[in-house]
Coordinates of C-alpha atoms and ligand atoms in Angstrom, one line a residue:
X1 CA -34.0 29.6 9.2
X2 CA -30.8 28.9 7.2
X3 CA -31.6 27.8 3.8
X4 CA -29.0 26.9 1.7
X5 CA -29.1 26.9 -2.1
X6 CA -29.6 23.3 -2.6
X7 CA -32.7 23.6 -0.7
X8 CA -33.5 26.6 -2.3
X9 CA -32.8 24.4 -5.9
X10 CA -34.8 21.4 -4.2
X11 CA -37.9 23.9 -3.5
X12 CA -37.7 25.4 -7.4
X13 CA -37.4 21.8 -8.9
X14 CA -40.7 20.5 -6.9
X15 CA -42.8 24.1 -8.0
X16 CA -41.7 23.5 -11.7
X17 CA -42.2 19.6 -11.4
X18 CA -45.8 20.9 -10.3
X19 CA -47.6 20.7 -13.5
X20 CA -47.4 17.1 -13.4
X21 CA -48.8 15.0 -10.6
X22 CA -46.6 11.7 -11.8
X23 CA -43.0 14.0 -11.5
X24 CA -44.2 15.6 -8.0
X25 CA -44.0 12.0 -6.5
X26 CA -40.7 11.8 -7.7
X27 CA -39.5 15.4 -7.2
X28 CA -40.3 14.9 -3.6
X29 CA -36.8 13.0 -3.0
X30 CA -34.8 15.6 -3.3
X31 CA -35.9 17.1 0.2
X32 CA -34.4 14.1 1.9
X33 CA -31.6 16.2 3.2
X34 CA -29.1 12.8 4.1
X35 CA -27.7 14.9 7.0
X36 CA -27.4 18.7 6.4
X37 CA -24.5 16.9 4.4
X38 CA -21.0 18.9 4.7
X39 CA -20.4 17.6 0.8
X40 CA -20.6 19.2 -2.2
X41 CA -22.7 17.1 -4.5
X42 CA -21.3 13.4 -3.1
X43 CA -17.3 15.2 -2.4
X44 CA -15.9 15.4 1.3
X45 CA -13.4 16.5 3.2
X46 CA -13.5 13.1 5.2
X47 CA -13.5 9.7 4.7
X48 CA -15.9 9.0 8.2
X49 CA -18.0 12.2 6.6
X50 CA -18.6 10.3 3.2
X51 CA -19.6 7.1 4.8
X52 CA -21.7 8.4 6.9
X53 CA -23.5 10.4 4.3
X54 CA -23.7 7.2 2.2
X55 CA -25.0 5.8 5.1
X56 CA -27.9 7.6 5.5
X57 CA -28.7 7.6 1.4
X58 CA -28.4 4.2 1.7
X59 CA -31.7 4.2 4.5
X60 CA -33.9 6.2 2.6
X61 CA -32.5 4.5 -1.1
X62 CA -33.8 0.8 0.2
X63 CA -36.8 2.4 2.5
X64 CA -38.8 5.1 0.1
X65 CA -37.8 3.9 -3.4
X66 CA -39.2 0.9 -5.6
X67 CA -37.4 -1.3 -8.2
X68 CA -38.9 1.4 -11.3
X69 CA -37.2 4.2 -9.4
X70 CA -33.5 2.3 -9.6
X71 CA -34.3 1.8 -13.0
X72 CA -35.2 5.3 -14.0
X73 CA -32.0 6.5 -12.0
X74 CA -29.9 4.3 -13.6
X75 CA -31.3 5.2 -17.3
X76 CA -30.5 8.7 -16.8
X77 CA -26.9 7.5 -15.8
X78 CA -26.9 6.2 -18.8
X79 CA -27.6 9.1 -20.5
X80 CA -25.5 11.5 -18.4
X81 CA -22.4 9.6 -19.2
X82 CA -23.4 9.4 -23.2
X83 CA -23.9 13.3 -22.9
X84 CA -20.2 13.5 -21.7
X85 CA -18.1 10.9 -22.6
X86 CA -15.9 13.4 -24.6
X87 CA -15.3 15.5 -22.4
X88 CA -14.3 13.1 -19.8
X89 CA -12.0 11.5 -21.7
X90 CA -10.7 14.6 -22.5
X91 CA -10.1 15.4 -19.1
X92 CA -8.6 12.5 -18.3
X93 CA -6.1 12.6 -21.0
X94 CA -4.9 15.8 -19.8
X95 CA -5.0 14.5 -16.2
X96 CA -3.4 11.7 -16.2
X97 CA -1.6 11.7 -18.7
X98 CA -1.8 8.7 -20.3
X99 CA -4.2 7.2 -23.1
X100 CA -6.4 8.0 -26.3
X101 CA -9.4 10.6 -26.1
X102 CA -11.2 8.4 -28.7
X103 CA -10.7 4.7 -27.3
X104 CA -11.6 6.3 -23.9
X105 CA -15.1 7.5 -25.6
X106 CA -15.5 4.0 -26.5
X107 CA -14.9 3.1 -23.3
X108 CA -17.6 5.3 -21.2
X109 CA -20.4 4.6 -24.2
X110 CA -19.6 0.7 -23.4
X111 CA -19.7 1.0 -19.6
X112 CA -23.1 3.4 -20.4
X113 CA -25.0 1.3 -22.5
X114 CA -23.7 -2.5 -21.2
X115 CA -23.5 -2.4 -17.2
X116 CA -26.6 -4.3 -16.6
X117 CA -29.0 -2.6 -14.3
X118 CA -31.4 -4.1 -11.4
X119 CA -32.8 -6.1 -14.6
X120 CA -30.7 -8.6 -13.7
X121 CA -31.2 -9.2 -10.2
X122 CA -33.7 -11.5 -10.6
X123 CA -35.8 -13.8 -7.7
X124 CA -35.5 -17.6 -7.7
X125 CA -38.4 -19.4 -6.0
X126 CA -38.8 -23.0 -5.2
X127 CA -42.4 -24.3 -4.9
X128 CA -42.4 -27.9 -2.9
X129 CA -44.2 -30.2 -1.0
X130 CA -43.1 -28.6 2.2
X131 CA -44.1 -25.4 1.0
X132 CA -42.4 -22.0 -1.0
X133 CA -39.2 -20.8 -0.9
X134 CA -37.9 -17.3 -2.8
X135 CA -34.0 -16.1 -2.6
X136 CA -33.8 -12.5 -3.6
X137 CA -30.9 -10.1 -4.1
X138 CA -30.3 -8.0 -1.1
X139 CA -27.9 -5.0 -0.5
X140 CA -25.2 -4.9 1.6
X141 CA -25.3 -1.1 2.5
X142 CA -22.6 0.9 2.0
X143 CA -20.1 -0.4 -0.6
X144 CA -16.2 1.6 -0.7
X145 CA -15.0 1.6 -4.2
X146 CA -11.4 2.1 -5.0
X147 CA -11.0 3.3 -8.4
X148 CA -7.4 2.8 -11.0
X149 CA -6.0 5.7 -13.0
X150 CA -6.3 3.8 -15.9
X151 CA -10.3 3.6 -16.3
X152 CA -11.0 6.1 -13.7
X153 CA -14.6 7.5 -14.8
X154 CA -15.4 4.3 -16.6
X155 CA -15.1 2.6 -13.0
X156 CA -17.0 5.0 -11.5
X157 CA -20.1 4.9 -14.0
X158 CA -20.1 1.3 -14.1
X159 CA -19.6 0.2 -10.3
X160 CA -22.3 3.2 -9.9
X161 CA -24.8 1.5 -11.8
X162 CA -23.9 -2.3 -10.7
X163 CA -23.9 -1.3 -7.1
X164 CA -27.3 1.0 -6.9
X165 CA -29.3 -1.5 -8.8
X166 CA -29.0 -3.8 -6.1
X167 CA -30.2 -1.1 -3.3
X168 CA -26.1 -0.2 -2.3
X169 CA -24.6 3.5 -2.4
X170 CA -21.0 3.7 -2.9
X171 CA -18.4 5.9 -1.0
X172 CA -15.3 5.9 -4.0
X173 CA -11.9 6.5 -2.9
X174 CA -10.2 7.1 -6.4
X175 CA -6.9 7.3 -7.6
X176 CA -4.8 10.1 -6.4
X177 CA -3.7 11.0 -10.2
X178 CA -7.3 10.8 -11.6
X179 CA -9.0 12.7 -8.5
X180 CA -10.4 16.1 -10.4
X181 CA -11.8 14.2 -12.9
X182 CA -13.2 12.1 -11.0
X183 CA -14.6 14.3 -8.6
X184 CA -16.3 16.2 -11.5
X185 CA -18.1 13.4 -12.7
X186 CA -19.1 11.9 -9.3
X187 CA -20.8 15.6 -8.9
X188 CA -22.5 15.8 -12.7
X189 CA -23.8 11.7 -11.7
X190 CA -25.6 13.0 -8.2
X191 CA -26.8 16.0 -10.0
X192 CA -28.3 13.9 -12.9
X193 CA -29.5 11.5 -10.0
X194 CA -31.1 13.9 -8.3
X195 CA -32.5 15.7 -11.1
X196 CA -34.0 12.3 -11.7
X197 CA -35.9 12.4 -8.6
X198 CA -33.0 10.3 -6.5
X199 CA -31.8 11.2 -3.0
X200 CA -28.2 12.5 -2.4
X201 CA -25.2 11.3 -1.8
X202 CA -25.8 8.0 -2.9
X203 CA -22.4 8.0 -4.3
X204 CA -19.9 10.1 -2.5
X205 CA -15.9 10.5 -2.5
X206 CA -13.0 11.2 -0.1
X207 CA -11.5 14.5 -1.9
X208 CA -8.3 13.7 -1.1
X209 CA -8.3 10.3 -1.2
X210 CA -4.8 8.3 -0.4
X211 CA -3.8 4.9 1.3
X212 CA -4.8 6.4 5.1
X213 CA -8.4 7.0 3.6
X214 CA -8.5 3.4 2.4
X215 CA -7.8 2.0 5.8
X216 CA -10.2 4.6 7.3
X217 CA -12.5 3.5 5.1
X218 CA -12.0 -0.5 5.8
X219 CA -12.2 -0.1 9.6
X220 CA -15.4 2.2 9.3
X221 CA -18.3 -0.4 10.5
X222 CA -20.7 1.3 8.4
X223 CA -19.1 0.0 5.3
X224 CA -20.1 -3.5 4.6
X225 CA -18.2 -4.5 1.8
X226 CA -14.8 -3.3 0.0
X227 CA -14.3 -3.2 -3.9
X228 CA -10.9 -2.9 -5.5
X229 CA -10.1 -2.2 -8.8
X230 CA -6.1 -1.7 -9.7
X231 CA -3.0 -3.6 -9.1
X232 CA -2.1 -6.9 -7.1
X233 CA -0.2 -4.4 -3.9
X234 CA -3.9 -2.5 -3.8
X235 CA -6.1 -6.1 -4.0
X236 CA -3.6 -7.9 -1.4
X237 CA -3.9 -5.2 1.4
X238 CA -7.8 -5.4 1.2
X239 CA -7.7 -8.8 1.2
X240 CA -5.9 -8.4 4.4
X241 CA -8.7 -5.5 5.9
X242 CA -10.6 -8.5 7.3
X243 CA -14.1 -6.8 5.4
X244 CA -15.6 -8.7 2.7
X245 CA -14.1 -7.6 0.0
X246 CA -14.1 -8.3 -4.2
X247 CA -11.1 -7.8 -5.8
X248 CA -10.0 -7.0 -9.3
X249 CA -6.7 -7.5 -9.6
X250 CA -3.6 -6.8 -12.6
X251 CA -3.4 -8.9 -15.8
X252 CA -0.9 -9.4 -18.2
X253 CA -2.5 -11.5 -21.1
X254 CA -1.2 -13.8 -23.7
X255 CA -2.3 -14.7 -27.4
X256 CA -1.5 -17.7 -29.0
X257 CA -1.7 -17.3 -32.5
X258 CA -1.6 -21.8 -33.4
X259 CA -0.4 -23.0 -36.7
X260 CA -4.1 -23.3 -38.0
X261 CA -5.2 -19.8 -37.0
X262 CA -6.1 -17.3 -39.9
X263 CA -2.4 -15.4 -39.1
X264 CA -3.9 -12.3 -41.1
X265 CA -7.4 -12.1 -39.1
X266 CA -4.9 -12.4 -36.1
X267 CA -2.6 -9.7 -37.1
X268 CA -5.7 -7.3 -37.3
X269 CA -7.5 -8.2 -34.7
X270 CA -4.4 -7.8 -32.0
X271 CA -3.2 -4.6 -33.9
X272 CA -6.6 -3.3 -32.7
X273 CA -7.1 -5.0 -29.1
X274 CA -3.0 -3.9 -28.1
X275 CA -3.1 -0.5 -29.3
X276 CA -6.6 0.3 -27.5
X277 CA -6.3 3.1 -25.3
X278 CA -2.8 2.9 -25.9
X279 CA -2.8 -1.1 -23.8
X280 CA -3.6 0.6 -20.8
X281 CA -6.1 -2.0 -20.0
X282 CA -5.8 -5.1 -18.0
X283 CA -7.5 -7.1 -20.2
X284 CA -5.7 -5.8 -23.2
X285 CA -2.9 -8.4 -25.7
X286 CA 0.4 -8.0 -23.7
X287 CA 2.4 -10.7 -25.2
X288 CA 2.1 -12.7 -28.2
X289 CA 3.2 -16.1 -29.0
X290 CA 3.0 -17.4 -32.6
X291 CA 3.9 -20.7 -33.9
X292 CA 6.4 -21.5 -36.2
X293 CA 4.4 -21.6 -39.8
X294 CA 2.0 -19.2 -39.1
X295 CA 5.1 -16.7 -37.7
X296 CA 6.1 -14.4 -40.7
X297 CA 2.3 -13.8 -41.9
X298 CA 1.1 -12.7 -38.5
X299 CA 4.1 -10.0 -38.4
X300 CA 3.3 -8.7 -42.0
X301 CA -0.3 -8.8 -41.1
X302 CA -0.1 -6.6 -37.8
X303 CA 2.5 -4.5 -39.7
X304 CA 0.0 -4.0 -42.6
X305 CA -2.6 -2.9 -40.0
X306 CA 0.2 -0.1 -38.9
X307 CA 2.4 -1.8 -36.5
X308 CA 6.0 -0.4 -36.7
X309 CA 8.5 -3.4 -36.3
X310 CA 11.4 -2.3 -34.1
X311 CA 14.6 -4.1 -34.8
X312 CA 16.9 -5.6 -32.5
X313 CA 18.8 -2.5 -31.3
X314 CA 15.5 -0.3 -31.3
X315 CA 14.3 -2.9 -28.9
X316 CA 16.9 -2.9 -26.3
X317 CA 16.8 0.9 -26.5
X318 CA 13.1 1.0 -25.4
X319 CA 13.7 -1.9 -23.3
X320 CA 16.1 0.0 -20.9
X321 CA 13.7 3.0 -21.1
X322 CA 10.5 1.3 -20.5
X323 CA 11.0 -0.8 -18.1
X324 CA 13.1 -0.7 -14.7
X325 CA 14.1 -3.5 -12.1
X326 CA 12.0 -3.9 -9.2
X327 CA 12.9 -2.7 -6.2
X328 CA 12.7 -6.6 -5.0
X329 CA 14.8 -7.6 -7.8
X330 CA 12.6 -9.7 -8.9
X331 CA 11.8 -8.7 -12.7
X332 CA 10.6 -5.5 -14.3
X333 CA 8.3 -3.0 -14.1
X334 CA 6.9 -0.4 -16.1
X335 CA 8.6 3.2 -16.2
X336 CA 5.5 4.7 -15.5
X337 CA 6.6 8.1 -17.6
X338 CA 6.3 5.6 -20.6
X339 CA 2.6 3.6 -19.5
X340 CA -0.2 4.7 -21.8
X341 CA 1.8 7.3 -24.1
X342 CA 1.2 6.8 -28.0
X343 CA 3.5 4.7 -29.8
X344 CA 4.7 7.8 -31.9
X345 CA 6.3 9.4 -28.6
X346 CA 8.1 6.1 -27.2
X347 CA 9.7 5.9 -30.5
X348 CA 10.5 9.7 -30.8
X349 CA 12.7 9.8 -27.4
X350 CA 14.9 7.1 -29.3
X351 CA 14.8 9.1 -32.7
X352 CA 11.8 7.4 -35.1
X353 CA 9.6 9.4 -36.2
X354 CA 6.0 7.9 -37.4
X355 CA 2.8 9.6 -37.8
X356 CA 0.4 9.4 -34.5
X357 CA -1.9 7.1 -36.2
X358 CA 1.0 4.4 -36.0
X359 CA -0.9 3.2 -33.1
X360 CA 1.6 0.6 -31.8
X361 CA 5.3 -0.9 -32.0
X362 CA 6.2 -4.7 -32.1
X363 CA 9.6 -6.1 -31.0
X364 CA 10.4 -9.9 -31.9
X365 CA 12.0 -11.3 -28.5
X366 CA 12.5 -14.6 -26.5
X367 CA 9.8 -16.0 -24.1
X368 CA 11.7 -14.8 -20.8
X369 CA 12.3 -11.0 -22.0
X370 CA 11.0 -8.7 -19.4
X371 CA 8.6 -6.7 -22.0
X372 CA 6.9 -10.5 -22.0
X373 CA 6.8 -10.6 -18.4
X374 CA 5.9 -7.3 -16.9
X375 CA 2.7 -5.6 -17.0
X376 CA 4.0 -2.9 -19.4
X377 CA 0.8 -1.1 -20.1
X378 CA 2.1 0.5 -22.7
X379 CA 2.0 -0.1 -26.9
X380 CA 4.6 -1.7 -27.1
X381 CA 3.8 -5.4 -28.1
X382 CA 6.2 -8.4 -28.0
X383 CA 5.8 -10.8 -30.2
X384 CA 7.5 -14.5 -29.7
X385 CA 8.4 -17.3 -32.4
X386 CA 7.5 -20.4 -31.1
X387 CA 8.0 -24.0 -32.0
X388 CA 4.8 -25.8 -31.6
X389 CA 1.8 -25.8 -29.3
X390 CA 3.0 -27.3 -26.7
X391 CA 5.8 -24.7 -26.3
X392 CA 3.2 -21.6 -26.8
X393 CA 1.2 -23.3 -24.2
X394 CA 4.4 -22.9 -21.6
X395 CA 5.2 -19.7 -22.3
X396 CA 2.2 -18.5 -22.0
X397 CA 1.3 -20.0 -18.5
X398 CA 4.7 -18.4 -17.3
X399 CA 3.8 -14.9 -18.9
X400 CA 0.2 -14.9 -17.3
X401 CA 2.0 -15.6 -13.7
X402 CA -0.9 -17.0 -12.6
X403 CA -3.1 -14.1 -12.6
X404 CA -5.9 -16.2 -14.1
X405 CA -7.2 -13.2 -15.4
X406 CA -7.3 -13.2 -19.6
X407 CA -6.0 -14.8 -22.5
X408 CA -7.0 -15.2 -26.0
X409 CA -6.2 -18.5 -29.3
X410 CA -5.9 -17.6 -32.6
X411 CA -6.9 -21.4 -34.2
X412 CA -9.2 -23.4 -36.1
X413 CA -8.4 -26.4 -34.1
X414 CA -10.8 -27.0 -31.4
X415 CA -8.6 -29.4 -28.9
X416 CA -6.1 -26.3 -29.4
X417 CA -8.7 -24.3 -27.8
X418 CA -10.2 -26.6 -25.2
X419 CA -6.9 -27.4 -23.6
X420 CA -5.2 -23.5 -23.9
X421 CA -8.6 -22.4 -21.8
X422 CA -8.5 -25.6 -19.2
X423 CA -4.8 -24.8 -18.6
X424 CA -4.6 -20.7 -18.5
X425 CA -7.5 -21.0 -16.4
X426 CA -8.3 -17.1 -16.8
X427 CA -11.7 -15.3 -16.1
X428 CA -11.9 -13.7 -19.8
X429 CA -10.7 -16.3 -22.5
X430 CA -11.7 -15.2 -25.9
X431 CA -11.4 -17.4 -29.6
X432 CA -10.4 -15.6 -32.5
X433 CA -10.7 -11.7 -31.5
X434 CA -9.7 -8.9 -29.6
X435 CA -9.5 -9.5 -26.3
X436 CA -11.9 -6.6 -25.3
X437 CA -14.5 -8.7 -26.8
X438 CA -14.6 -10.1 -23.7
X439 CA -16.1 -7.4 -21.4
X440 CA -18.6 -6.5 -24.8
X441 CA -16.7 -4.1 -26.5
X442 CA -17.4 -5.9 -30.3
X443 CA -18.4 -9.0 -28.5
X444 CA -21.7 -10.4 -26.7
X445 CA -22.6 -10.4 -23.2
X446 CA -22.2 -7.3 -20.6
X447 CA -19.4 -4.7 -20.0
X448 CA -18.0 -3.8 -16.9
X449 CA -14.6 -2.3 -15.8
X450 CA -14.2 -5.0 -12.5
X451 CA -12.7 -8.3 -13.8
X452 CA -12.7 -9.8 -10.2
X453 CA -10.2 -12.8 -11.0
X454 CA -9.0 -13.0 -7.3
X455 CA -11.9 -13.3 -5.6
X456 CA -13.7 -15.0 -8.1
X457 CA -17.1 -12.9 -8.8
X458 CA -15.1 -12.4 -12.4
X459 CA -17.4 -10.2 -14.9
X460 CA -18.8 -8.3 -12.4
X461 CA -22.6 -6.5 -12.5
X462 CA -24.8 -5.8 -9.9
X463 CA -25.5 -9.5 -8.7
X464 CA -21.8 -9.8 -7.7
X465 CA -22.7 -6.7 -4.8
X466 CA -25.6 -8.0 -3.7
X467 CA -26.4 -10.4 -0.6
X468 CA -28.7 -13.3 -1.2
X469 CA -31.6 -13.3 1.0
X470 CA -33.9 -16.6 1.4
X471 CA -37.6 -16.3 2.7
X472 CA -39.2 -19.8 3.3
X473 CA -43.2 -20.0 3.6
X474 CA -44.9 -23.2 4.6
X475 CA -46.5 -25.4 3.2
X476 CA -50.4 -23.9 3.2
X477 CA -49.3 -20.7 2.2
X478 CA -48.8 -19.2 -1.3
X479 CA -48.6 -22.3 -3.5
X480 CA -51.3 -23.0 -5.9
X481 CA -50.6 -26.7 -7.2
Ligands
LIG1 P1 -2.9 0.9 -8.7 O1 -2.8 -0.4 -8.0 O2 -1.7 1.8 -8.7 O3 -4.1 1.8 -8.1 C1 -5.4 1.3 -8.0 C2 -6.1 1.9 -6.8 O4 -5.6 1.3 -5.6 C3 -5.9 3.4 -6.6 O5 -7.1 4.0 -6.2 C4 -4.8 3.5 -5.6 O6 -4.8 4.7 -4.9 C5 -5.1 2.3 -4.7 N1 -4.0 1.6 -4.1 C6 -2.8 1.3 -4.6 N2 -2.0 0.6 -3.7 C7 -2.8 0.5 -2.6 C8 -2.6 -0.1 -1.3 N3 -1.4 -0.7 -1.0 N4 -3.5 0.0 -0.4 C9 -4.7 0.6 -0.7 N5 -5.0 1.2 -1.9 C10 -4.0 1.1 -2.8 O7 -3.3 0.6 -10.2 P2 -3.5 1.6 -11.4 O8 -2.2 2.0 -11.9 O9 -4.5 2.7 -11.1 O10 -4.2 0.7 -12.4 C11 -3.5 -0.3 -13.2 C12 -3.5 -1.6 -12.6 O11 -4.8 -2.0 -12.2 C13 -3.0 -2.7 -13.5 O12 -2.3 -3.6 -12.8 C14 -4.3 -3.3 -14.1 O13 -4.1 -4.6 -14.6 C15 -5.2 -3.2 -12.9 N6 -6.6 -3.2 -13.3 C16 -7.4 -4.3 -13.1 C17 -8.7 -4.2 -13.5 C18 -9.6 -5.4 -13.3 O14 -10.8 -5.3 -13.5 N7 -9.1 -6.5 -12.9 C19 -9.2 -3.1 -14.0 C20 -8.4 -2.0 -14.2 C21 -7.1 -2.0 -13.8

């Protein structure tokens, strides 16, 4: 008989789990061998080899475990993910390159402790004269996952969590640039889930995941529904896969700072939101546009807070360096050996030197300049002086490029705020704070690292991965009235 050593740590966990009746139930999952699985701990050498593990996780997830037992899995998620955030975002800092190890704590604690879990799938019923009617979330099996560089674990924690509350498993196929980290934390999440009594491979990975694996992965019938999270080239071509498929696509949001607005609150709070995790976010301040009165307060206010104010030949400097024409000649794009470094290495390579904890540059330019148009991703914030509303308004639309995805007001005037949020039309729109407020970091309501604009689910948690369900009864059955 070949035995191999997770069996052989399968068999030790169920004698030690022995002493207690209540943990033998549980420890009993772990024997569910998904297939004699080729994987090690959810990673595989194929993309059909990862789905089809999934696959069979998936049965035995939706078959031999109850609501308690998603919730107990996903609460020692939770806790795996507290345990490391460090030294995940450690690891990714040295991976890819790009970011801040503390804003990227902040980032895996918000994903741990605000992803709703199957909590919020909750049952609607209908009790009528023609009888009872209940609509219930449903999975929808196997769920691919494709994961950006620029939250890599914090996507994988949080999709985890959303998409196994609802009964799913997940294969992920990651970002090339962020795959070892990735892969490490993919194995420490099945560990913890199996430790927790959960069957394998309910999340698994392609190892060497590229854009072949994401079209093997599309055309595999086993997978039921396709998530992207990244840029607009990545959310187009699974639009065009034919699967179902939720998209999160690029942002590139505008503030209006009005001439009502508390300029100094403003200055403060963008200072913060721009220069988190070094604006690598989507959802993070990209462009600024400040009205006329309000103008030289809101630049002494975000200088204050530790902006460095580049001048006019500093700015066309890091212009040229930060940005290059795209290949379509249509606009800019970020350099990407400048996206996500800290502001004090942008400005060394054109000779300023600030201390690291200058966590972000400001340039004062017109409404058309590319650093206002492209998704720069990087800490360097333009800021534009506008004439009135009505003017911020325009720019703004044209700087968002119809993304729809998030945008924030400085202003005490309400009509201000209505009619910026009915025209910008974006899934986040937040009044008077950082934009990351919007996905619960320092604001209300849920986190999660899918902002699916495109397709329209928007804040995503585990409802948006779920299948509704109706069972009707008739009349004479259940009812009691
Ligand atoms: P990216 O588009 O380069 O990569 C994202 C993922 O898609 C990766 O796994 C990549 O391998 C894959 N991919 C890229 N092009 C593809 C294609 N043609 N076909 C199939 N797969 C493809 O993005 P990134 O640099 O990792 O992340 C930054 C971008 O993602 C920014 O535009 C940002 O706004 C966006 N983003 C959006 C959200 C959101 O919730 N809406 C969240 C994070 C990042």
């Amino acid at each position: 008989m070949d035995v191999s050593s997770q069996d052989i740590e399968a068999i030790v966990r169920q004698v030690i789990a022995g002493i207690n009746p209540e943990t033998v139930k549980r420890s009993v999952a772990p024997m569910y061998r998904t297939n004699g699985s080729k994987g090690d701990f959810g990673v595989f050498d194929t993309a059909d080899d990862a789905v089809n593990a999934a696959h069979k996780a998936q049965r035995i997830w939706v078959s031999d475990y109850k609501v308690e037992d998603r919730k107990r899995i996903v609460d020692a998620i939770r806790r795996c993910t507290r345990a490391n955030a460090r030294e995940w975002s450690e690891k990714i800092v040295e991976e890819t390159g790009m970011g801040r190890v503390e804003d990227k704590i902040e980032k895996h604690l918000a994903v741990a402790n605000k992803t709703p879990g199957p909590e919020c799938l909750t049952t609607s019923a209908i009790s009528g004269d023609t009888g009872l009617m209940i609509e219930e979330y449903a999975p929808f099996g196997v769920i691919c996952s494709i994961t950006p560089t620029t939250n890599p674990t914090e996507t994988i924690v949080n999709n985890t969590i959303s998409m196994i509350s609802g009964g799913n498993t997940v294969v992920y196929n990651v970002h090339p640039r962020a795959k070892k980290i990735c892969a490490e934390c993919l194995k420490t999440l099945n560990k913890t889930i199996i430790e927790a009594g959960g069957p394998e491979n309910l999340i698994t990975m392609v190892k060497e995941p590229t854009m072949d694996t994401v079209d093997t992965l599309a055309a595999n019938p086993k997978v039921r529904l396709m998530a992207g999270t990244g840029g607009m080239g990545m959310v187009n071509a699974l639009l065009r896969s034919g699967k179902k498929c939720i998209g999160a696509g690029a942002g590139n949001p505008p503030v209006i700072v009005d001439e009502t607005a508390d300029a100094k609150l403003a200055g403060e709070k963008v200072y913060e939101g721009a220069s988190f995790d070094n604006n690598i976010l989507c959802f993070a301040e990209k462009e600024v546009f400040v009205i006329e009165p309000n103008y030289d307060t809101f630049i002494k206010s975000i200088q204050s807070a530790g902006a460095y104010l580049l001048d006019r030949e500093q700015t066309r400097r890091l212009t040229e360096m930060c940005l290059i024409k795209k290949k379509s000649g249509d606009g800019y794009e970020a350099n990407k050996d400048w996206v996500g470094q800290n502001a004090s290495k942008i400005l060394a390579q054109i000779g300023v030197n600030v201390p690291d904890s200058t966590r972000l540059c400001v340039c004062e330019v017109d409404a058309n300049h590319p650093f206002v148009m492209a998704e720069q991703m990087m800490p360097v914030l333009p800021v534009v002086r506008c004439k009135n509303f009505d003017e911020a308004v325009e720019f703004a639309l044209e700087a968002e490029h119809g993304n729809r995805h998030t945008s924030s007001i400085f202003s005490k005037d309400v009509d201000h705020m209505t009619r910026f949020a009915r025209l910008i039309e974006t899934t986040i729109y937040v009044k008077n704070s950082c934009t990351k407020a919007g996905v619960g970091i320092g604001g209300e309501g849920h986190c999660t690292m899918t902002i699916a604009g495109p397709t329209g689910e928007g804040i995503t948690d585990a409802r948006s991965f779920c299948r509704k369900r109706r069972c009707v009864l008739a009349e004479g059955g259940l009812r009691i009235v």
